[in-house]
Short mmCIF file of C-alpha atoms in Angstrom, two decimals:
data_model
loop_
_atom_site.label_atom_id
_atom_site.label_comp_id
_atom_site.label_asym_id
_atom_site.label_seq_id
_atom_site.Cartn_x
_atom_site.Cartn_y
_atom_site.Cartn_z
CA UNK T 3 -14.11 -28.64 -10.57
CA UNK T 4 -13.24 -25.02 -11.40
CA UNK T 5 -9.71 -23.73 -10.85
CA UNK T 6 -9.08 -20.61 -8.69
CA UNK T 7 -8.41 -18.61 -11.87
CA UNK T 8 -11.72 -19.70 -13.37
CA UNK T 9 -13.59 -18.79 -10.18
CA UNK T 10 -11.85 -15.41 -10.08
CA UNK T 11 -12.73 -14.81 -13.75
CA UNK T 12 -16.40 -15.56 -13.01
CA UNK T 13 -16.32 -13.14 -10.09
CA UNK T 14 -14.97 -10.29 -12.24
CA UNK T 15 -17.38 -11.09 -15.06
CA UNK T 16 -20.22 -10.67 -12.56
CA UNK T 17 -18.76 -7.40 -11.31
CA UNK T 18 -18.80 -5.97 -14.84
CA UNK T 19 -22.38 -7.11 -15.46
CA UNK T 20 -23.81 -6.27 -12.03
CA UNK T 21 -21.57 -3.99 -9.92
CA UNK T 22 -22.37 -4.02 -6.22
CA UNK T 23 -23.76 -0.58 -5.39
CA UNK T 24 -23.24 -1.24 -1.68
CA UNK T 25 -19.45 -1.32 -2.10
CA UNK T 26 -17.52 1.87 -2.75
CA UNK T 27 -13.80 1.88 -3.54
CA UNK T 28 -11.97 4.11 -1.08
CA UNK T 29 -10.58 6.22 -3.97
CA UNK T 30 -14.14 7.20 -4.87
CA UNK T 31 -14.29 9.50 -1.84
CA UNK T 32 -12.86 12.81 -3.14
CA UNK T 33 -11.15 13.81 0.12
CA UNK T 34 -9.45 10.42 0.31
CA UNK T 35 -8.30 10.54 -3.31
CA UNK T 36 -6.88 14.04 -2.69
CA UNK T 37 -4.91 12.73 0.31
CA UNK T 38 -3.56 9.73 -1.63
CA UNK T 39 -2.52 11.92 -4.57
CA UNK T 40 -0.69 14.27 -2.23
CA UNK T 41 1.12 11.42 -0.46
CA UNK T 42 2.40 10.04 -3.77
CA UNK T 43 2.92 13.08 -6.01
CA UNK T 44 2.94 15.99 -3.55
CA UNK T 45 -0.17 17.51 -5.17
CA UNK T 46 -3.75 16.68 -4.26
CA UNK T 47 -4.94 17.05 -7.84
CA UNK T 48 -2.14 15.02 -9.45
CA UNK T 49 -2.90 11.30 -9.79
CA UNK T 50 0.00 8.87 -9.21
CA UNK T 51 -0.19 7.60 -12.80
CA UNK T 52 -0.25 11.16 -14.17
CA UNK T 53 2.75 11.96 -11.98
CA UNK T 54 4.58 8.98 -13.50
CA UNK T 55 3.80 10.15 -17.04
CA UNK T 56 5.02 13.66 -16.18
CA UNK T 57 8.32 12.31 -14.85
CA UNK T 58 8.63 10.00 -17.85
CA UNK T 59 8.21 12.86 -20.33
CA UNK T 60 10.70 15.01 -18.42
CA UNK T 61 13.27 12.19 -18.37
CA UNK T 62 12.83 11.48 -22.09
CA UNK T 63 12.36 15.04 -23.33
CA UNK T 64 12.24 15.05 -27.12
CA UNK T 65 12.21 11.25 -27.38
CA UNK T 66 9.45 9.35 -29.16
CA UNK T 67 6.87 7.49 -27.02
CA UNK T 68 7.74 3.97 -25.96
CA UNK T 69 6.89 1.58 -28.77
CA UNK T 70 4.80 -0.95 -26.82
CA UNK T 71 3.48 -1.23 -23.26
CA UNK T 72 1.73 -4.03 -21.40
CA UNK T 73 -1.02 -3.73 -18.77
CA UNK T 74 -1.41 -6.88 -16.68
CA UNK T 75 -4.82 -7.39 -15.11
CA UNK T 76 -6.25 -4.59 -17.23
CA UNK T 77 -9.91 -4.92 -16.22
CA UNK T 78 -12.10 -2.50 -18.19
CA UNK T 79 -9.11 -0.70 -19.70
CA UNK T 80 -8.97 2.59 -17.79
CA UNK T 81 -5.19 2.49 -17.45
CA UNK T 82 -4.47 1.67 -21.10
CA UNK T 83 -6.58 4.59 -22.30
CA UNK T 84 -4.65 6.88 -19.94
CA UNK T 85 -1.35 5.60 -21.38
CA UNK T 86 -2.51 6.47 -24.90
CA UNK T 87 -3.94 9.86 -23.88
CA UNK T 88 -0.60 10.73 -22.27
CA UNK T 89 1.23 9.49 -25.38
CA UNK T 90 3.48 7.40 -23.15
CA UNK T 91 3.39 4.47 -25.61
CA UNK T 92 2.33 4.03 -29.23
CA UNK T 93 0.66 0.66 -28.63
CA UNK T 94 -0.62 -1.02 -25.49
CA UNK T 95 -1.56 -4.65 -24.89
CA UNK T 96 -3.93 -5.43 -22.05
CA UNK T 97 -4.41 -8.91 -20.59
CA UNK T 98 -6.99 -10.21 -18.14
CA UNK T 99 -8.67 -13.49 -17.18
CA UNK T 100 -12.17 -11.93 -17.32
CA UNK T 101 -13.75 -11.96 -20.79
CA UNK T 102 -16.48 -9.63 -19.54
CA UNK T 103 -13.89 -7.05 -18.48
CA UNK T 104 -12.07 -7.34 -21.82
CA UNK T 105 -15.29 -6.90 -23.79
CA UNK T 106 -15.96 -3.69 -21.87
CA UNK T 107 -12.36 -2.53 -22.43
CA UNK T 108 -12.63 -3.08 -26.19
CA UNK T 109 -15.95 -1.24 -26.27
CA UNK T 110 -14.57 1.81 -24.44
CA UNK T 111 -11.40 1.82 -26.57
CA UNK T 112 -13.56 1.94 -29.70
CA UNK T 113 -15.73 4.74 -28.30
CA UNK T 114 -12.65 6.89 -27.65
CA UNK T 115 -11.04 6.15 -31.01
CA UNK T 116 -8.17 4.08 -29.59
CA UNK T 117 -9.03 0.70 -31.12
CA UNK T 118 -6.00 0.81 -33.43
CA UNK T 119 -3.60 1.38 -30.53
CA UNK T 120 -5.05 -0.92 -27.85
CA UNK T 121 -5.15 -4.72 -28.08
CA UNK T 122 -6.76 -7.00 -25.50
CA UNK T 123 -6.04 -10.65 -24.78
CA UNK T 124 -7.71 -13.27 -22.59
CA UNK T 125 -4.78 -14.81 -20.67
CA UNK T 126 -3.15 -15.18 -17.28
CA UNK T 127 0.09 -13.30 -16.71
CA UNK T 128 2.61 -16.15 -16.73
CA UNK T 129 1.17 -17.93 -19.80
CA UNK T 130 1.07 -14.71 -21.80
CA UNK T 131 4.54 -13.49 -20.79
CA UNK T 132 6.21 -16.80 -21.60
CA UNK T 133 5.12 -16.32 -25.21
CA UNK T 134 6.69 -12.85 -25.45
CA UNK T 135 10.23 -12.37 -26.87
CA UNK T 136 13.02 -10.79 -24.82
CA UNK T 137 12.89 -6.99 -24.74
CA UNK T 138 9.44 -6.81 -26.36
CA UNK T 139 7.91 -4.23 -24.00
CA UNK T 140 9.28 -0.87 -22.87
CA UNK T 141 6.72 -0.30 -20.10
CA UNK T 142 4.73 -2.74 -17.96
CA UNK T 143 1.91 -1.72 -15.63
CA UNK T 144 0.21 -3.37 -12.67
CA UNK T 145 -2.60 -1.30 -11.17
CA UNK T 146 -4.29 -3.17 -8.33
CA UNK T 147 -3.79 -6.52 -10.07
CA UNK T 148 -0.52 -7.99 -8.77
CA UNK T 149 -2.08 -8.91 -5.41
CA UNK T 150 -4.40 -11.29 -7.32
CA UNK T 151 -1.48 -13.29 -8.76
CA UNK T 152 -0.23 -16.46 -7.07
CA UNK T 153 2.84 -16.97 -9.30
CA UNK T 154 4.66 -13.83 -8.16
CA UNK T 155 8.19 -15.07 -8.79
CA UNK T 156 7.44 -16.41 -12.27
CA UNK T 157 5.43 -13.33 -13.27
CA UNK T 158 7.99 -10.76 -12.14
CA UNK T 159 10.92 -12.76 -13.52
CA UNK T 160 9.21 -12.80 -16.93
CA UNK T 161 8.42 -9.08 -16.66
CA UNK T 162 12.11 -8.36 -16.05
CA UNK T 163 13.07 -10.47 -19.06
CA UNK T 164 10.73 -8.77 -21.55
CA UNK T 165 11.68 -5.27 -20.25
CA UNK T 166 15.44 -5.76 -19.97
CA UNK T 167 17.46 -3.65 -22.40
CA UNK T 168 14.57 -1.47 -23.60
CA UNK T 169 14.03 2.28 -23.30
CA UNK T 170 12.77 3.34 -20.77
CA UNK T 171 12.41 -0.27 -19.56
CA UNK T 172 10.30 0.54 -16.52
CA UNK T 173 7.82 -1.36 -14.37
CA UNK T 174 5.03 0.71 -12.78
CA UNK T 175 3.18 -0.90 -9.85
CA UNK T 176 0.36 0.78 -7.90
CA UNK T 177 -0.62 -1.96 -5.53
CA UNK T 178 -2.08 -3.32 -2.33
CA UNK T 179 0.84 -4.79 -0.33
CA UNK T 180 -0.88 -5.32 3.03
CA UNK T 181 -1.78 -8.58 4.79
CA UNK T 182 -2.54 -11.59 2.59
CA UNK T 183 -5.91 -13.35 2.81
CA UNK T 184 -5.34 -15.21 6.05
CA UNK T 185 -3.10 -12.67 7.78
CA UNK T 186 -5.51 -9.93 8.75
CA UNK T 187 -5.46 -9.51 12.52
CA UNK T 188 -7.54 -7.70 15.12
CA UNK T 189 -4.58 -5.41 15.76
CA UNK T 190 -4.47 -4.31 12.09
CA UNK T 191 -8.22 -3.68 12.01
CA UNK T 192 -8.51 -2.04 15.45
CA UNK T 193 -8.21 1.66 14.41
CA UNK T 194 -10.83 1.26 11.64
CA UNK T 195 -13.12 -0.76 13.92
CA UNK T 196 -13.00 1.91 16.60
CA UNK T 197 -14.24 4.56 14.15
CA UNK T 198 -16.70 2.18 12.51
CA UNK T 199 -18.31 1.53 15.90
CA UNK T 200 -19.26 5.22 16.14
CA UNK T 201 -21.47 4.99 13.03
CA UNK T 202 -25.19 4.24 13.30
CA UNK T 203 -26.00 0.72 12.10
CA UNK T 204 -28.02 2.01 9.12
CA UNK T 205 -24.77 3.15 7.49
CA UNK T 206 -22.92 -0.16 7.97
CA UNK T 207 -22.71 -2.98 5.46
CA UNK T 208 -22.41 -5.45 8.36
CA UNK T 209 -22.78 -5.23 12.16
CA UNK T 210 -18.99 -5.35 12.62
CA UNK T 211 -16.04 -4.39 10.43
CA UNK T 212 -14.50 -7.42 8.70
CA UNK T 213 -11.28 -7.63 6.66
CA UNK T 214 -11.92 -5.98 3.25
CA UNK T 215 -11.76 -9.22 1.26
CA UNK T 216 -14.23 -10.16 -1.48
CA UNK T 217 -15.34 -13.65 -0.33
CA UNK T 218 -16.25 -14.82 -3.85
CA UNK T 219 -12.83 -13.99 -5.32
CA UNK T 220 -10.27 -16.71 -4.45
CA UNK T 221 -7.47 -14.58 -5.91
CA UNK T 222 -8.02 -11.64 -3.56
CA UNK T 223 -4.82 -10.69 -1.63
CA UNK T 224 -3.49 -14.17 -2.31
CA UNK T 225 0.19 -13.30 -1.66
CA UNK T 226 -0.01 -9.55 -1.16
CA UNK T 227 2.44 -9.25 1.73
CA UNK T 228 5.18 -10.92 -0.36
CA UNK T 229 4.93 -8.55 -3.32
CA UNK T 230 7.61 -6.09 -2.27
CA UNK T 231 10.24 -8.70 -1.42
CA UNK T 232 9.70 -10.66 -4.65
CA UNK T 233 9.68 -7.49 -6.76
CA UNK T 234 13.01 -6.41 -5.27
CA UNK T 235 14.51 -9.80 -6.18
CA UNK T 236 14.19 -8.97 -9.90
CA UNK T 237 14.05 -5.17 -10.02
CA UNK T 238 15.92 -2.16 -8.70
CA UNK T 239 13.29 0.13 -7.21
CA UNK T 240 13.84 3.71 -8.33
CA UNK T 241 10.79 5.19 -6.64
CA UNK T 242 8.79 3.89 -3.67
CA UNK T 243 5.80 5.89 -2.44
CA UNK T 244 3.78 4.24 0.34
CA UNK T 245 0.39 5.88 0.78
CA UNK T 246 -1.28 4.16 3.68
CA UNK T 247 -4.85 2.96 3.54
CA UNK T 248 -4.42 1.30 6.94
CA UNK T 249 -7.56 2.93 8.37
CA UNK T 250 -9.40 4.30 5.34
CA UNK T 251 -9.38 1.16 3.19
CA UNK T 252 -11.09 -1.25 5.63
CA UNK T 253 -13.34 1.49 6.98
CA UNK T 254 -14.70 2.68 3.62
CA UNK T 255 -15.11 -0.90 2.40
CA UNK T 256 -17.46 -1.50 5.35
CA UNK T 257 -19.75 1.52 4.83
CA UNK T 258 -22.80 1.34 2.58
CA UNK T 259 -21.93 2.83 -0.79
CA UNK T 260 -25.07 4.98 -0.86
CA UNK T 261 -24.38 6.74 2.45
CA UNK T 262 -21.24 8.78 1.85
CA UNK T 263 -23.08 12.09 1.65
CA UNK T 264 -24.50 11.67 5.16
CA UNK T 265 -23.02 14.13 7.71
CA UNK T 266 -22.19 11.38 10.24
CA UNK T 267 -20.33 9.36 7.60
CA UNK T 268 -18.42 12.44 6.46
CA UNK T 269 -17.44 13.13 10.07
CA UNK T 270 -16.00 9.64 10.50
CA UNK T 271 -14.14 9.87 7.17
CA UNK T 272 -12.57 13.20 8.21
CA UNK T 273 -11.48 11.68 11.52
CA UNK T 274 -10.04 8.66 9.73
CA UNK T 275 -8.12 10.96 7.36
CA UNK T 276 -6.59 12.84 10.29
CA UNK T 277 -5.61 9.69 12.16
CA UNK T 278 -4.14 8.07 9.06
CA UNK T 279 -2.09 11.18 8.30
CA UNK T 280 -0.46 10.75 11.72
CA UNK T 281 0.25 7.08 10.99
CA UNK T 282 1.78 7.83 7.60
CA UNK T 283 3.86 10.72 8.98
CA UNK T 284 5.06 8.60 11.90
CA UNK T 285 6.22 5.75 9.67
CA UNK T 286 5.54 3.22 12.43
CA UNK T 287 3.18 0.93 10.47
CA UNK T 288 3.56 -1.03 7.28
CA UNK T 289 1.44 0.69 4.61
CA UNK T 290 -1.35 -1.24 2.89
CA UNK T 291 -0.74 0.47 -0.46
CA UNK T 292 2.29 1.78 -2.35
CA UNK T 293 3.52 2.89 -5.76
CA UNK T 294 6.74 1.45 -7.18
CA UNK T 295 8.69 2.44 -10.28
CA UNK T 296 11.45 -0.05 -10.99
CA UNK T 297 13.99 -1.13 -13.58
CA UNK T 298 15.02 -4.78 -14.17
CA UNK T 299 18.21 -6.00 -12.60
CA UNK T 300 20.75 -7.43 -15.00
CA UNK T 301 20.78 -11.21 -15.30
CA UNK T 302 23.96 -11.31 -13.20
CA UNK T 303 22.49 -9.09 -10.48
CA UNK T 304 19.33 -11.16 -10.37
CA UNK T 305 21.42 -14.30 -9.91
CA UNK T 306 23.20 -12.70 -6.95
CA UNK T 307 19.81 -12.31 -5.29
CA UNK T 308 18.97 -15.94 -5.92
CA UNK T 309 19.56 -16.97 -2.33
CA UNK T 310 16.97 -14.49 -1.09
CA UNK T 311 14.51 -15.60 -3.75
CA UNK T 312 15.06 -19.26 -2.85
CA UNK T 313 14.35 -18.41 0.76
CA UNK T 314 11.09 -16.79 -0.34
CA UNK T 315 10.11 -19.91 -2.25
CA UNK T 316 10.99 -22.20 0.63
CA UNK T 317 9.03 -20.03 3.04
CA UNK T 318 6.05 -20.16 0.73
CA UNK T 319 6.13 -23.96 0.73
CA UNK T 320 7.05 -24.41 4.38
CA UNK T 321 5.15 -26.54 6.85
CA UNK T 322 1.91 -24.70 7.72
CA UNK T 323 2.53 -25.25 11.44
CA UNK T 324 5.94 -23.61 11.16
CA UNK T 325 4.44 -20.69 9.26
CA UNK T 326 1.67 -20.33 11.83
CA UNK T 327 4.22 -20.29 14.64
CA UNK T 328 6.36 -17.74 12.76
CA UNK T 329 3.34 -15.49 12.33
CA UNK T 330 2.52 -15.77 16.02
CA UNK T 331 6.09 -14.78 16.86
CA UNK T 332 5.89 -11.89 14.38
CA UNK T 333 2.63 -10.67 15.91
CA UNK T 334 4.07 -10.97 19.43
CA UNK T 335 7.20 -9.02 18.48
CA UNK T 336 5.12 -6.36 16.75
CA UNK T 337 2.96 -6.02 19.86
CA UNK T 338 6.04 -5.78 22.09
CA UNK T 339 7.53 -3.10 19.84
CA UNK T 340 4.29 -1.11 20.07
CA UNK T 341 4.30 -1.53 23.86
CA UNK T 342 7.93 -0.37 24.04
CA UNK T 343 7.08 2.65 21.92
CA UNK T 344 4.26 3.40 24.35
CA UNK T 345 6.52 2.97 27.39
CA UNK T 346 9.13 5.19 25.78
CA UNK T 347 6.51 7.87 25.20
CA UNK T 348 5.31 7.58 28.81
CA UNK T 349 8.89 7.86 30.13
CA UNK T 350 9.56 10.88 27.95
CA UNK T 351 6.41 12.53 29.26
CA UNK T 352 7.43 11.75 32.86
CA UNK T 353 10.93 13.14 32.31
CA UNK T 354 9.40 16.31 30.85
CA UNK T 355 7.06 16.60 33.84
CA UNK T 356 9.91 16.15 36.34
CA UNK T 357 12.10 18.66 34.49
CA UNK T 358 9.26 21.14 34.78
CA UNK T 359 8.89 20.49 38.51
CA UNK T 360 12.63 20.93 39.04
CA UNK T 361 12.66 24.18 37.08
CA UNK T 362 9.66 25.39 39.07
CA UNK T 363 11.26 24.42 42.38
CA UNK T 364 14.55 26.17 41.51
CA UNK T 365 12.67 29.41 40.90
CA UNK T 366 11.30 29.52 44.48
CA UNK T 367 12.68 31.59 47.37
CA UNK T 368 13.13 28.40 49.44
CA UNK T 369 15.48 26.95 46.80
CA UNK T 370 17.47 30.16 46.55
CA UNK T 371 17.80 30.15 50.39
CA UNK T 372 18.92 26.52 50.22
CA UNK T 373 21.59 27.38 47.65
CA UNK T 374 22.83 30.34 49.78
CA UNK T 375 23.05 28.18 52.91
CA UNK T 376 24.83 25.41 50.97
CA UNK T 377 27.38 27.83 49.53
CA UNK T 378 28.07 30.07 52.54
CA UNK T 379 27.35 27.99 55.64
CA UNK T 380 27.27 24.23 55.14
CA UNK T 381 30.41 24.01 53.00
CA UNK T 382 32.38 25.93 55.65
CA UNK T 383 31.03 23.71 58.37
CA UNK T 384 32.00 20.56 56.44
CA UNK T 385 35.57 21.87 55.90
CA UNK T 386 35.98 22.16 59.68
#
């Protein structure tokens, strides 16, 4: 029987050989990419990774590039080639569990003349990192790969070890941190489903909008909603840029990839962009995606966070019934918070309406007569 890693590797090998034309990544819509860039870097044309390189060069002005970087879950090697182009590191190692992806990465590295600076290895993250000496890498990158890793604690603990004490010694993570595989709910999907329902069926990949999970990839979103808490157990986060995706990601994943030039699809995408901007600005929802830049905690600091990490591990291995109940309670509390926010908004609106009525009433002749009678007649009568 195949292991989950082997099944995931087969899935990604197939994606390299025969990409699904019906599926379009949400970043492949120019307006969406512009919005994401702006949310992270402040400029629509500045990619998050390019923004990181710019800040890195500013911080280390005059310094030589980092000696060696590591890209975990490198896929076809786009990120490693960007690292070399930006001269952020002299050498970059890329690791992945998909031989097909690595073959493509080596091919593209050779075509661009980077074969002497890029090395690729077939390995899972934990196995590879455990063979690396302390302080071996100065930069480590995850770009949409950490949410495929089950061994979060072990992986990030090893990343901290091999980065600790180096210059600049930074971890860069651009990642999906939304619901894990089994934790997508109707409430999370509702805004995207409402917009999806306005599209003609010929533009839909399925009759209804489902969670954006690749069914043939057992590693998809395996522990995504734990990423931030585990990362903070081993690293001090120096930059955190959430950039949403709460509506756009599930919506775009459910639209046929060949239909994005259609006027009706463009209309829905524009509406989704507007609605998601309000969500991001309001800060009332947990984002599905975020960029982190972080530095390893010292060994002593990491030990001080051991209690929190142990709680994470115990929660992960807890009785499924207890976890299910906890998730029900979490969903109920989240719903009640949303309802309270709604009630608060309604009360504010009612107070505003009543204030307006009072102001309007006080401007009438009847009210002025009432005030004159109260001041000059009724008070005198009451004193008698």
